[in-house]
Amino acid sequence: MENKPGALARVVGLFHQRGYNIDSLHVDPITDFSPYSFIEKELSITFKADEISRLTIETTVSDSLMRQILRQINKLIEVLAVSNEKSTYLKGVLRDENLLR
Amino acid sequence: MKLAGNDMLIQSLINEGVEFIFGYPGGAALHIYDAIFNQSEIQHILVRHEQAATHAADGYTRATGKVGVVLVTSGPGATNAITGIATAFMDSIPMIVISGQVQSHLIGTDAFQETDMIGISRPIVKHSFTVESQESIPRILKEAFYIATSGRPGPVVIDVPKDLTHPDFKFDFEYPKEAKIRSYNPPILPLEDQVKRAVEAILEAKQPVIYAGGGTISSNASNELIKFQKLTNAPVTNTLMGLGVFPATNKNFMGMLGMHGTYQANMAMHNADLIIAVGARFDDRITNTPEKFAPKAKIIHLDVDHSSVSKIIEADVAVFGQVKESLSAINKLLEASESQCQDLSAWHEQIQEWRSKHGLNHNLFKNKDDEHPILPQAAVQHIYQASEGKAFVTSDVGQHQMFAAQYYHFDEPRKWINSGGLGTMGFGLPSAMGAKLAFPEEEVICITGEGSIQMCIQELSTCAQYKLPIKIFNINNLALGMVKQWQDMNYDGRHSSISYEDSLPDFVKLAESFGHVGIKITKNSQLQDGIEEALSYKDKLVFVDIYVDPDEHVYPMLVAPEGSMKDMWLDKDLKT
Ligand SMILES: Cc1ncc(C[n+]2csc(CCOP(=O)(O)OP(=O)(O)O)c2C)c(N)n1
Ligand SMILES: [Mg+2]
């Protein structure tokens, strides 16, 4: 997500607001962009130092709730991409059949 | 051009084509109010309570499709706006709310009238901004309007510390031509494959239902929907938020669905083999028990919001994109298709049978002499007839709202203005002000209850100041009728805290005290004449206080908990 004030609060607030549990949470600014070059490519953008952060949240939920959580997070304006082990949601890019239903 | 922060804000609004600001001044907003004073392109509407500012902006938006703008001061001004922001959020109504904030160096010190507006409003906004420098004002405004109006629309809050609007500090001002936010790309066009799969399912369906909601209105897709119906010949039902998007007087319209939907609409949903949801979100007031929802139906869901699809009811085919574009694409493919839709005559016959068995309008006028109390449904029917079905109608929340939705038949979108998602009592009068300001020549009616109207009744004063000749019809049942109905049905008639009969104001005198006209109707024989008289005052606000049967209930009503959509109360002692 964008490294902007308030962005973290929106994600954490969303979990509380929709009744999802957070088991653990970790946030840090991204310095090595190489794992995220697919985002740059898909959205035709280039990241600069300190511009984006990675937020890692652990939560234990059913598959259908997981899908709903991913979509709700993806809806937040300052989030660029969200993924779990199985799927990746990118802003405005919907290609993967699994994400479509 | 060099401008100070306060002028930048107002100039940005002018650049966005804003006509009205609905607001209320106070310390943290004073510089901004000075900028309003110094221009003449935007009219400021001074309400009597910040809640009303948000509802008025909201009513303006629902009636026009243009974005309403609200300006409030910090602290209590901001918190008073919260209910209206939440109301807009729940119904996906775009809105820009500018809240004054204490000076930057005081933030976090519990300064006078300091409130964390961004924090308080976070769960009820689409997005929010804190202004951190004057230079960022034009960009933030541009982005705020873009975010509020695109994708699934919603309210955006902009919190502005007072020092950043100080008139002495000027900066270069250039209003951006477009907003580009790399982390925000709402879908517009649907994917071809999704459209193809939708059309395949439509061509196979023998018992399809088109279920259209508020998203169809916000996407201005009424014409596309009407065309889609013609191509498929499928029957249509609208949600409370969607009323008007498909003409109510069209023979293929089954009425509203859901908790107080018509018998035929709910039965059709339950028995459908295909449900085409268009800009609707399977709200709990629609589905009843989700596990028992439409057991035989395939679901096609057209929506712009990814997170709405398969949230409550799993979709078989999802079509993401602006509903208008998705419908157009489906229509095109249907027109080009070699195969025909199925013959639906048996399905239409079945629906007609349901309609004649338990449809609305039964026996309504059977007791219309003065021995019997006025039925609230009859009052709405008379309002419908007298206004020729053409008025903008706002409503509050309760039985009167449901009667208005059932008995005022809307043939056009944006004419029916009510708080569906949050169910906010107090919404009716201020939202009517917004609609009337936008359409001064059109009839604007507020159908309210004596409970709801008192929640924003101070706005009678605003209506006097800006000469807004709204027609208020107060369906007066001397109680919080909807609550009373639930107590009748679920609490053995224990009427806990729902009446105030002896302490109601004399609404006629109250209206007159603001310079308005008041009319009181207590008998059936006065109903038609009284309503027609009210509508004959072209330049006056008229408050019509209609005393109705206090024991009437709203039916049909879905049976809960555990019920499906076919389980309805049809009368006090008749269940399906
Ligand atoms: C602000 C707010 N508070 C409480 C409620 C709960 N509520 C829903 S309907 C209703 C009664 C409304 O009474 P009235 O306006 O007289 O309408 P009636 O049902 O009698 O037609 C109440 C209290 C609400 N919807 N909004
Ligand atoms: Mg009442």
XYZ file of C-alpha atoms and ligand atoms in Angstrom:
704
model
C 0.000 0.000 0.000
C 0.992 3.609 -0.306
C 3.193 4.705 2.565
C 0.876 7.494 3.683
C -0.311 8.600 7.106
C -3.580 6.947 7.987
C -3.301 4.079 5.510
C -2.473 1.513 8.183
C -5.369 2.728 10.335
C -7.772 2.122 7.470
C -6.736 -1.509 7.113
C -6.763 -2.186 10.844
C -10.059 -0.323 11.213
C -11.578 -2.432 8.462
C -10.772 -5.635 10.344
C -12.430 -4.340 13.473
C -15.381 -2.825 11.664
C -16.242 -6.019 9.811
C -15.558 -8.303 12.723
C -12.448 -10.031 11.372
C -9.772 -11.053 13.839
C -6.096 -10.120 13.558
C -3.701 -12.775 14.882
C -0.562 -10.846 14.065
C 0.427 -7.773 12.136
C 3.671 -6.510 10.724
C 4.329 -3.422 8.658
C 7.519 -2.137 7.039
C 8.542 0.141 4.208
C 9.638 -1.708 1.086
C 13.213 -1.099 -0.046
C 13.623 -3.989 -2.461
C 10.943 -3.685 -5.128
C 11.940 -6.728 -7.161
C 9.211 -9.036 -5.785
C 6.691 -6.338 -6.671
C 7.733 -5.620 -10.227
C 4.516 -7.335 -11.409
C 2.524 -4.546 -9.743
C 4.637 -1.936 -11.460
C 4.154 -3.723 -14.736
C 0.399 -4.266 -14.459
C -0.363 -0.760 -13.253
C 2.318 0.873 -15.453
C 3.979 2.669 -12.568
C 7.432 2.876 -11.060
C 7.991 2.759 -7.332
C 10.453 5.052 -5.608
C 12.177 4.570 -2.269
C 9.937 4.939 0.818
C 6.805 5.243 -1.289
C 5.147 1.981 -0.436
C 4.926 -0.354 2.508
C 4.143 -3.996 2.972
C 1.599 -4.983 5.562
C 1.495 -8.603 6.642
C -1.543 -9.750 8.594
C -2.255 -13.223 9.910
C -5.853 -14.217 10.410
C -7.693 -17.533 10.586
C -10.937 -17.609 8.612
C -12.958 -19.688 6.158
C -12.188 -19.495 2.429
C -15.248 -17.467 1.565
C -14.589 -14.957 4.337
C -10.957 -14.777 3.231
C -12.144 -13.810 -0.247
C -14.403 -11.133 1.224
C -11.560 -9.761 3.387
C -9.214 -9.587 0.408
C -11.808 -7.730 -1.605
C -12.601 -5.307 1.170
C -8.910 -4.523 1.650
C -8.422 -4.183 -2.079
C -11.199 -1.597 -2.112
C -9.292 0.769 0.174
C -8.065 3.652 -1.907
C -4.443 3.510 -0.752
C -3.964 -0.228 -1.252
C -2.116 -1.220 -4.425
C -2.408 -4.987 -4.225
C -3.423 -7.661 -1.778
C -2.710 -11.352 -1.793
C -2.802 -14.550 0.216
C -1.209 -17.928 -0.579
C -3.751 -18.563 -3.305
C -4.680 -15.373 -5.041
C -3.584 -11.855 -5.762
C -5.873 -8.901 -6.248
C -4.516 -5.916 -8.116
C -6.268 -2.597 -8.346
C -8.608 -2.521 -11.296
C -7.045 -5.591 -12.888
C -9.322 -8.607 -12.985
C -8.070 -11.403 -15.181
C -7.637 -14.478 -13.096
C -10.786 -16.619 -13.410
C -10.588 -17.530 -9.714
C -11.021 -13.940 -8.701
C -14.026 -13.310 -10.810
C -16.897 -14.806 -8.863
C -2.869 32.924 -10.096
C -1.932 33.167 -6.391
C -4.574 32.319 -3.823
C -4.821 31.775 -0.087
C -6.034 28.387 1.214
C -9.575 29.570 1.877
C -9.970 30.940 -1.652
C -8.320 27.852 -3.104
C -10.991 25.688 -1.527
C -13.850 27.765 -2.873
C -12.230 28.265 -6.280
C -11.773 24.495 -6.572
C -15.474 24.025 -5.860
C -16.314 26.617 -8.500
C -14.103 24.754 -10.962
C -16.048 21.589 -10.174
C -19.279 23.361 -11.101
C -20.674 23.359 -7.570
C -23.896 25.401 -7.223
C -24.620 25.073 -3.510
C -22.731 24.571 -0.295
C -24.882 23.280 2.550
C -23.301 24.321 5.799
C -23.019 25.951 9.169
C -20.194 28.257 10.283
C -17.933 28.172 13.317
C -14.442 29.121 14.469
C -12.343 26.661 12.491
C -14.291 27.382 9.287
C -14.308 31.175 9.523
C -11.613 31.827 6.910
C -13.520 29.599 4.501
C -16.742 31.480 5.213
C -14.950 34.715 4.415
C -13.992 33.262 1.042
C -17.644 32.341 0.463
C -18.639 35.929 1.258
C -16.219 37.237 -1.354
C -17.662 35.382 -4.336
C -21.026 35.021 -6.003
C -20.889 31.826 -8.004
C -21.793 29.412 -5.240
C -24.780 29.925 -2.981
C -24.349 28.923 0.630
C -27.440 27.409 2.250
C -27.435 28.005 5.992
C -29.225 25.072 7.598
C -30.243 24.895 11.269
C -28.302 21.748 12.174
C -25.314 20.148 10.457
C -27.162 16.837 10.089
C -29.594 18.662 7.834
C -26.707 20.041 5.752
C -25.580 16.523 4.920
C -29.126 15.285 4.178
C -29.841 18.351 2.021
C -26.649 17.780 0.020
C -27.629 14.121 -0.221
C -31.154 14.951 -1.476
C -29.645 17.335 -4.012
C -27.399 14.531 -5.261
C -30.075 11.849 -5.416
C -32.342 14.204 -7.390
C -29.695 15.459 -9.820
C -26.801 13.003 -9.927
C -24.474 15.941 -9.174
C -22.297 15.916 -6.059
C -23.552 17.725 -2.959
C -21.080 19.721 -0.898
C -21.166 20.214 2.866
C -19.133 22.618 4.977
C -18.988 22.367 8.757
C -16.767 23.599 11.511
C -14.604 21.432 13.769
C -15.759 19.554 16.874
C -19.551 19.636 17.279
C -20.066 20.838 13.715
C -18.183 17.828 12.422
C -19.810 15.318 14.775
C -23.291 16.623 13.941
C -22.586 15.787 10.315
C -21.798 12.146 11.047
C -25.343 10.747 10.752
C -25.757 12.277 7.315
C -22.375 11.022 6.126
C -23.267 7.506 7.285
C -26.633 7.815 5.533
C -24.910 8.713 2.257
C -22.302 5.988 2.718
C -24.859 3.230 3.218
C -26.716 4.229 0.047
C -23.525 4.860 -1.995
C -24.288 8.534 -2.510
C -21.352 10.772 -3.500
C -20.770 13.731 -1.184
C -17.939 16.104 -0.344
C -17.755 17.081 3.308
C -15.286 19.810 4.198
C -14.730 20.056 7.930
C -12.781 22.811 9.596
C -10.115 21.632 12.020
C -8.181 23.375 14.773
C -4.849 24.909 13.795
C -2.123 22.436 12.849
C 0.040 23.155 15.894
C -2.898 22.490 18.233
C -3.820 19.088 16.791
C -3.462 16.423 19.447
C -3.630 18.827 22.367
C -7.377 18.518 23.120
C -7.771 22.054 21.875
C -11.103 23.865 21.978
C -13.496 22.146 19.546
C -10.913 19.621 18.485
C -12.232 16.273 17.324
C -10.512 13.560 15.333
C -12.925 13.870 12.403
C -10.859 11.588 10.189
C -10.917 8.923 12.905
C -14.617 9.307 13.717
C -15.703 9.204 10.096
C -13.284 6.507 8.895
C -15.748 3.595 8.803
C -18.456 5.640 7.032
C -16.510 7.318 4.229
C -15.251 6.042 0.923
C -12.069 7.965 1.587
C -10.817 10.952 3.566
C -8.073 13.539 3.365
C -6.278 15.677 5.894
C -4.983 18.838 4.256
C -1.315 19.174 5.197
C -0.303 22.108 3.031
C -2.029 24.836 1.063
C -0.373 23.712 -2.150
C -2.096 20.346 -1.968
C -5.629 21.802 -1.802
C -6.441 21.786 -5.547
C -5.126 18.249 -5.996
C -7.010 16.965 -2.953
C -10.268 18.537 -4.114
C -9.851 17.067 -7.599
C -9.123 13.625 -6.181
C -11.983 13.894 -3.695
C -14.552 14.584 -6.424
C -13.111 11.798 -8.552
C -13.208 9.263 -5.738
C -16.684 10.313 -4.574
C -18.267 9.973 -8.005
C -16.456 7.057 -9.666
C -16.736 3.311 -9.109
C -19.162 2.688 -6.315
C -19.844 6.280 -5.223
C -19.619 7.470 -1.624
C -18.877 10.356 0.714
C -15.393 11.850 1.034
C -14.307 13.941 4.015
C -11.682 16.665 3.734
C -10.414 17.902 7.093
C -8.758 21.343 6.886
C -6.786 22.871 9.762
C -7.656 26.529 10.189
C -4.141 27.896 9.641
C -4.059 26.385 6.161
C -7.007 28.537 5.135
C -5.519 31.786 6.479
C -6.076 34.602 3.951
C -2.549 36.084 4.362
C -0.605 33.184 2.899
C -0.930 32.866 -0.852
C 0.300 30.170 -3.178
C 0.183 29.327 -6.857
C -3.207 27.950 -7.799
C -3.838 25.797 -10.777
C -6.769 23.408 -10.785
C -5.799 19.997 -12.175
C -7.667 18.837 -15.281
C -7.923 15.273 -14.130
C -7.244 13.112 -11.122
C -5.052 10.088 -11.451
C -4.630 7.818 -8.473
C -2.401 4.869 -9.186
C -3.903 2.754 -6.420
C -7.486 3.364 -7.539
C -8.857 2.093 -10.864
C -12.548 1.273 -10.619
C -13.731 -0.996 -13.425
C -15.816 0.586 -16.169
C -16.185 -1.895 -19.008
C -17.080 -5.515 -18.248
C -14.954 -8.370 -19.532
C -16.228 -9.959 -22.735
C -16.160 -13.430 -21.311
C -18.335 -12.452 -18.362
C -20.870 -10.830 -20.663
C -20.940 -13.939 -22.827
C -21.578 -16.215 -19.889
C -24.341 -13.941 -18.650
C -26.084 -14.006 -22.009
C -25.842 -17.804 -22.204
C -27.594 -18.103 -18.862
C -30.242 -15.558 -19.869
C -31.054 -17.434 -23.068
C -31.655 -20.640 -21.125
C -33.870 -19.195 -18.392
C -37.548 -20.117 -18.206
C -38.347 -18.254 -15.000
C -36.016 -15.251 -14.890
C -36.354 -12.189 -12.648
C -34.589 -8.871 -13.087
C -33.798 -7.535 -9.627
C -32.562 -3.937 -9.965
C -31.289 -1.703 -7.188
C -29.856 1.710 -6.432
C -26.658 1.053 -8.379
C -28.758 1.112 -11.545
C -29.825 4.657 -10.670
C -26.388 5.927 -9.697
C -25.040 4.546 -12.950
C -27.859 6.279 -14.895
C -28.733 2.977 -16.513
C -32.511 3.266 -16.590
C -32.762 3.244 -20.400
C -30.400 0.300 -20.691
C -32.467 -1.566 -18.107
C -35.723 -0.888 -19.965
C -34.128 -2.129 -23.159
C -32.771 -5.210 -21.402
C -36.271 -6.005 -20.176
C -37.678 -5.631 -23.695
C -35.041 -7.963 -25.101
C -35.610 -10.634 -22.472
C -39.284 -10.062 -21.611
C -38.336 -10.920 -18.015
C -40.402 -9.523 -15.134
C -38.766 -6.784 -13.071
C -38.647 -5.980 -9.378
C -36.881 -3.014 -7.762
C -35.367 -2.651 -4.345
C -36.417 0.211 -2.081
C -33.360 2.060 -3.418
C -34.112 1.226 -7.030
C -37.717 2.394 -7.269
C -38.291 4.410 -10.436
C -35.397 2.961 -12.401
C -37.939 0.754 -14.143
C -41.344 2.388 -14.724
C -43.774 1.256 -12.024
C -46.714 1.466 -14.415
C -45.093 -0.911 -16.923
C -47.002 -4.198 -16.946
C -43.815 -6.180 -16.404
C -43.114 -4.450 -13.105
C -43.914 -6.562 -10.060
C -43.366 -3.859 -7.456
C -40.748 -3.643 -4.732
C -39.302 -6.831 -3.260
C -38.053 -7.779 0.164
C -39.251 -7.251 3.693
C -42.270 -5.178 2.672
C -42.203 -6.121 -0.983
C -45.213 -7.293 -2.942
C -46.413 -10.882 -2.804
C -45.768 -11.409 -6.498
C -42.231 -9.976 -6.414
C -41.171 -12.098 -3.454
C -42.815 -15.228 -4.858
C -41.163 -14.670 -8.210
C -37.754 -14.311 -6.571
C -38.262 -17.481 -4.568
C -39.365 -19.511 -7.593
C -37.017 -18.039 -10.184
C -34.578 -20.192 -12.121
C -32.436 -17.137 -12.885
C -31.995 -13.917 -10.941
C -30.268 -11.071 -12.710
C -29.130 -8.686 -9.993
C -28.390 -5.250 -11.401
C -26.682 -2.773 -9.069
C -28.201 -4.475 -6.042
C -26.467 -6.102 -3.119
C -28.634 -8.872 -1.609
C -29.191 -6.886 1.552
C -30.717 -8.739 4.510
C -33.990 -6.831 3.997
C -34.198 -8.542 0.611
C -32.990 -12.101 1.040
C -34.582 -13.040 4.352
C -32.642 -16.160 5.508
C -29.778 -16.369 2.971
C -29.573 -20.194 3.139
C -33.203 -20.382 2.021
C -32.909 -17.723 -0.659
C -34.180 -18.593 -4.147
C -33.295 -22.304 -3.978
C -33.586 -22.963 -7.724
C -32.008 -19.820 -9.065
C -28.772 -19.241 -10.891
C -27.426 -15.798 -10.042
C -26.013 -13.235 -12.449
C -24.666 -10.235 -10.595
C -23.865 -6.938 -12.342
C -21.974 -4.602 -10.053
C -19.138 -2.130 -10.026
C -18.021 -3.196 -6.558
C -16.054 -6.406 -6.454
C -16.651 -6.863 -2.737
C -20.446 -6.802 -3.156
C -20.487 -9.859 -5.358
C -20.765 -13.241 -3.639
C -20.718 -11.483 -0.270
C -24.089 -12.839 0.841
C -25.365 -14.886 -2.092
C -22.827 -16.721 -4.245
C -22.955 -15.516 -7.849
C -22.785 -17.989 -10.739
C -21.842 -15.280 -13.195
C -20.376 -11.958 -12.086
C -20.188 -9.007 -14.425
C -17.930 -6.285 -13.048
C -18.143 -2.804 -14.459
C -20.366 0.246 -14.562
C -23.855 -1.224 -14.610
C -24.725 0.989 -17.559
C -21.847 -0.408 -19.599
C -22.494 -3.988 -18.529
C -26.169 -3.784 -19.483
C -25.277 -2.217 -22.844
C -22.818 -4.988 -23.559
C -25.359 -7.667 -22.643
C -28.044 -5.945 -24.736
C -25.726 -5.832 -27.727
C -24.913 -9.484 -27.481
C -28.576 -10.416 -27.011
C -29.509 -8.439 -30.111
C -26.796 -10.117 -32.125
C -27.559 -13.578 -30.817
C -29.058 -16.156 -33.134
C -30.926 -17.999 -30.428
C -34.025 -16.487 -28.838
C -34.896 -16.120 -25.193
C -37.281 -18.803 -23.909
C -41.026 -18.335 -24.139
C -41.968 -16.851 -20.780
C -45.743 -16.797 -21.108
C -46.328 -19.507 -18.497
C -44.070 -17.613 -16.099
C -45.918 -14.355 -16.687
C -49.225 -16.124 -16.157
C -47.996 -17.503 -12.872
C -46.944 -14.030 -11.769
C -50.295 -12.611 -12.804
C -51.996 -15.251 -10.711
C -49.921 -14.258 -7.672
C -50.631 -10.630 -8.353
C -54.382 -11.064 -8.489
C -54.407 -13.324 -5.452
C -52.500 -11.170 -2.973
C -51.249 -8.078 -4.805
C -51.527 -4.627 -3.268
C -54.583 -2.387 -3.459
C -57.033 -4.871 -2.089
C -60.011 -3.435 -0.275
C -58.231 -0.210 0.398
C -61.150 2.036 -0.085
C -63.769 -0.257 1.270
C -64.281 1.814 4.400
C -63.908 5.297 3.165
C -66.750 6.926 5.057
C -66.131 9.125 8.065
C -67.087 6.359 10.482
C -63.706 4.815 9.724
C -60.267 6.279 10.240
C -58.166 7.293 7.245
C -55.949 4.488 6.043
C -52.340 5.652 5.564
C -52.220 3.741 2.262
C -55.217 5.697 1.019
C -53.508 8.948 1.980
C -50.490 8.020 -0.154
C -52.737 6.983 -3.054
C -54.414 10.367 -2.969
C -51.041 12.126 -2.890
C -50.002 10.011 -5.883
C -53.127 10.911 -7.828
C -53.130 14.587 -6.944
C -49.474 14.969 -7.997
C -50.062 12.830 -11.123
C -47.205 10.562 -10.107
C -44.696 13.172 -11.215
C -43.372 14.642 -7.980
C -40.030 14.177 -6.310
C -40.962 12.334 -3.144
C -38.665 12.211 -0.139
C -39.464 10.165 2.891
C -38.381 9.442 6.427
C -38.274 6.071 8.115
C -41.133 3.956 9.377
C -44.499 2.709 8.213
C -45.183 5.868 6.215
C -41.978 5.237 4.242
C -43.072 1.736 3.295
C -46.576 2.906 2.375
C -45.030 5.611 0.203
C -42.775 3.034 -1.489
C -45.705 0.688 -2.072
C -48.391 3.147 -3.164
C -46.599 6.005 -4.912
C -45.713 4.519 -8.274
C -42.489 5.959 -9.627
C -42.017 5.923 -13.365
C -38.673 7.699 -13.407
C -35.377 7.303 -11.558
C -34.217 9.913 -8.982
C -37.792 10.831 -8.058
C -37.902 8.640 -4.958
C -35.483 9.841 -2.304
C -35.166 7.934 0.952
C -32.638 6.535 3.361
C -32.645 2.821 2.623
C -29.399 1.479 4.037
C -29.082 3.386 7.281
C -32.798 4.090 7.737
C -32.278 7.574 9.096
C -35.275 9.274 10.672
C -34.935 13.010 10.021
C -33.833 12.537 6.410
C -37.091 13.557 4.726
C -37.367 17.306 5.167
C -33.737 18.308 4.595
C -33.383 16.005 1.587
C -36.517 17.628 0.150
C -34.778 21.011 0.541
C -31.868 19.767 -1.551
C -34.202 18.438 -4.256
C -36.252 21.648 -4.288
C -33.168 23.854 -4.609
C -32.095 21.763 -7.589
C -35.555 21.743 -9.191
C -37.419 24.863 -8.081
C -40.116 24.356 -10.712
C -40.876 20.739 -9.836
C -43.232 19.468 -7.168
C -41.235 18.236 -4.174
C -43.166 16.254 -1.595
C -42.009 14.912 1.756
C -44.027 11.987 3.076
C -43.123 11.740 6.734
C -44.343 10.606 10.143
C -44.919 12.649 13.258
C -41.959 10.879 14.857
C -39.457 11.363 12.047
C -40.368 14.921 11.160
C -39.502 16.040 14.673
C -35.925 14.869 14.191
C -35.130 17.692 11.764
C -38.140 19.934 12.170
C -35.923 22.960 12.793
C -35.423 23.039 9.015
C -38.868 24.601 8.613
C -36.923 27.752 9.364
C -34.405 27.121 6.566
C -37.323 26.548 4.183
C -38.741 29.925 5.199
C -35.412 31.690 4.668
C -34.787 30.295 1.183
C -38.488 30.200 0.210
C -38.700 26.497 -0.492
C -42.353 25.617 -1.138
C -42.078 21.927 -0.228
C -45.263 19.989 0.499
C -44.994 18.009 3.707
C -47.515 15.224 4.292
C -47.289 14.057 7.869
C -48.833 10.584 8.117
C -49.769 11.035 11.750
C -50.508 7.805 13.596
C -49.665 9.304 16.994
C -46.860 6.813 17.537
C -43.579 5.377 16.358
C -45.692 3.170 14.176
C -43.076 0.810 12.788
C -41.735 0.091 16.263
C -45.273 -0.390 17.491
C -45.924 -2.876 14.677
C -42.916 -4.949 15.758
C -44.101 -4.796 19.363
C -47.545 -5.966 18.236
C -46.050 -8.833 16.277
C -43.146 -9.914 18.462
C -43.801 -8.640 21.983
C -47.507 -9.447 22.484
C -48.465 -5.839 21.970
C -46.367 -4.470 24.836
C -45.987 -0.912 23.589
C -42.773 0.176 25.196
C -41.902 3.854 24.662
C -43.592 4.435 21.340
C -46.175 7.072 22.099
C -46.289 10.753 22.872
C -49.868 11.438 21.960
C -50.479 14.147 24.549
C -47.321 16.054 23.865
C -47.303 16.362 20.099
C -47.172 19.931 18.871
C -50.051 21.445 16.951
C -48.288 21.013 13.602
C -50.573 23.491 11.852
C -49.715 26.258 14.301
C -46.072 25.254 14.277
C -45.913 25.568 10.484
C -47.748 28.882 10.636
C -45.281 30.238 13.152
C -42.599 30.016 10.438
C -44.887 31.721 7.927
C -45.880 28.458 6.241
C -49.374 27.104 5.620
C -50.802 24.350 7.799
C -53.694 22.017 6.958
C -55.147 19.399 9.245
C -57.020 16.384 7.883
C -58.831 14.025 10.220
C -61.612 12.488 8.113
C -61.827 10.514 4.898
C -64.168 13.106 3.429
C -61.450 15.786 3.774
C -58.632 13.721 2.322
C -58.779 14.404 -1.385
C -59.712 18.089 -1.099
C -57.125 18.749 1.584
C -54.324 17.196 -0.449
C -55.355 19.019 -3.611
C -55.568 22.291 -1.729
C -52.048 21.792 -0.380
C -50.661 21.228 -3.873
C -52.463 24.320 -5.157
C -50.202 26.634 -3.118
C -47.398 27.135 -5.597
C -45.230 29.489 -3.553
C -45.864 28.289 -0.037
C -44.559 25.471 2.029
C -47.607 23.539 3.187
C -47.580 21.207 6.171
C -50.447 18.757 5.917
C -51.082 16.870 9.136
C -53.074 13.749 8.230
C -54.475 11.744 11.133
C -54.538 8.092 10.127
C -55.572 4.774 11.626
C -53.094 4.232 14.481
C -53.551 0.457 14.351
C -52.606 -0.138 10.738
C -49.659 -2.430 9.946
C -47.463 -2.632 6.852
C -47.986 -5.796 4.809
C -46.743 -7.925 3.195
C -43.958 -8.601 5.660
C -41.397 -11.356 5.383
C -41.537 -13.853 8.221
C -38.317 -13.813 10.242
C -36.251 -15.406 11.583
C -35.745 -18.585 9.585
C -38.180 -17.642 6.802
C -37.523 -17.616 3.079
C -38.828 -15.066 0.603
C -42.036 -16.988 0.107
C -42.884 -16.781 3.803
C -44.905 -13.630 4.330
C -47.455 -12.104 6.608
C -50.163 -10.785 4.307
C -52.387 -9.363 6.996
C -52.661 -9.342 10.782
C -53.905 -12.918 10.752
C -52.995 -14.202 7.313
C -49.709 -15.918 6.542
C -48.600 -17.616 3.331
C -32.617 8.143 13.927
C -33.424 6.920 14.110
N -33.753 6.507 15.357
C -34.514 5.390 15.532
C -34.945 4.672 14.460
C -35.789 3.405 14.661
N -37.128 3.571 14.063
C -37.446 3.067 12.850
S -38.998 3.446 12.384
C -39.302 4.277 13.814
C -40.632 4.935 14.042
C -40.841 6.112 13.170
O -42.004 6.782 13.586
P -42.730 7.773 12.606
O -41.790 8.701 12.009
O -43.899 8.385 13.315
O -43.222 6.802 11.439
P -44.385 5.689 11.451
O -43.702 4.365 11.548
O -45.267 5.945 12.606
O -45.061 5.877 10.146
C -38.178 4.237 14.644
C -38.114 4.833 15.982
C -34.542 5.126 13.178
N -34.867 4.460 12.069
N -33.816 6.260 13.033
Mg -45.870 7.774 13.472
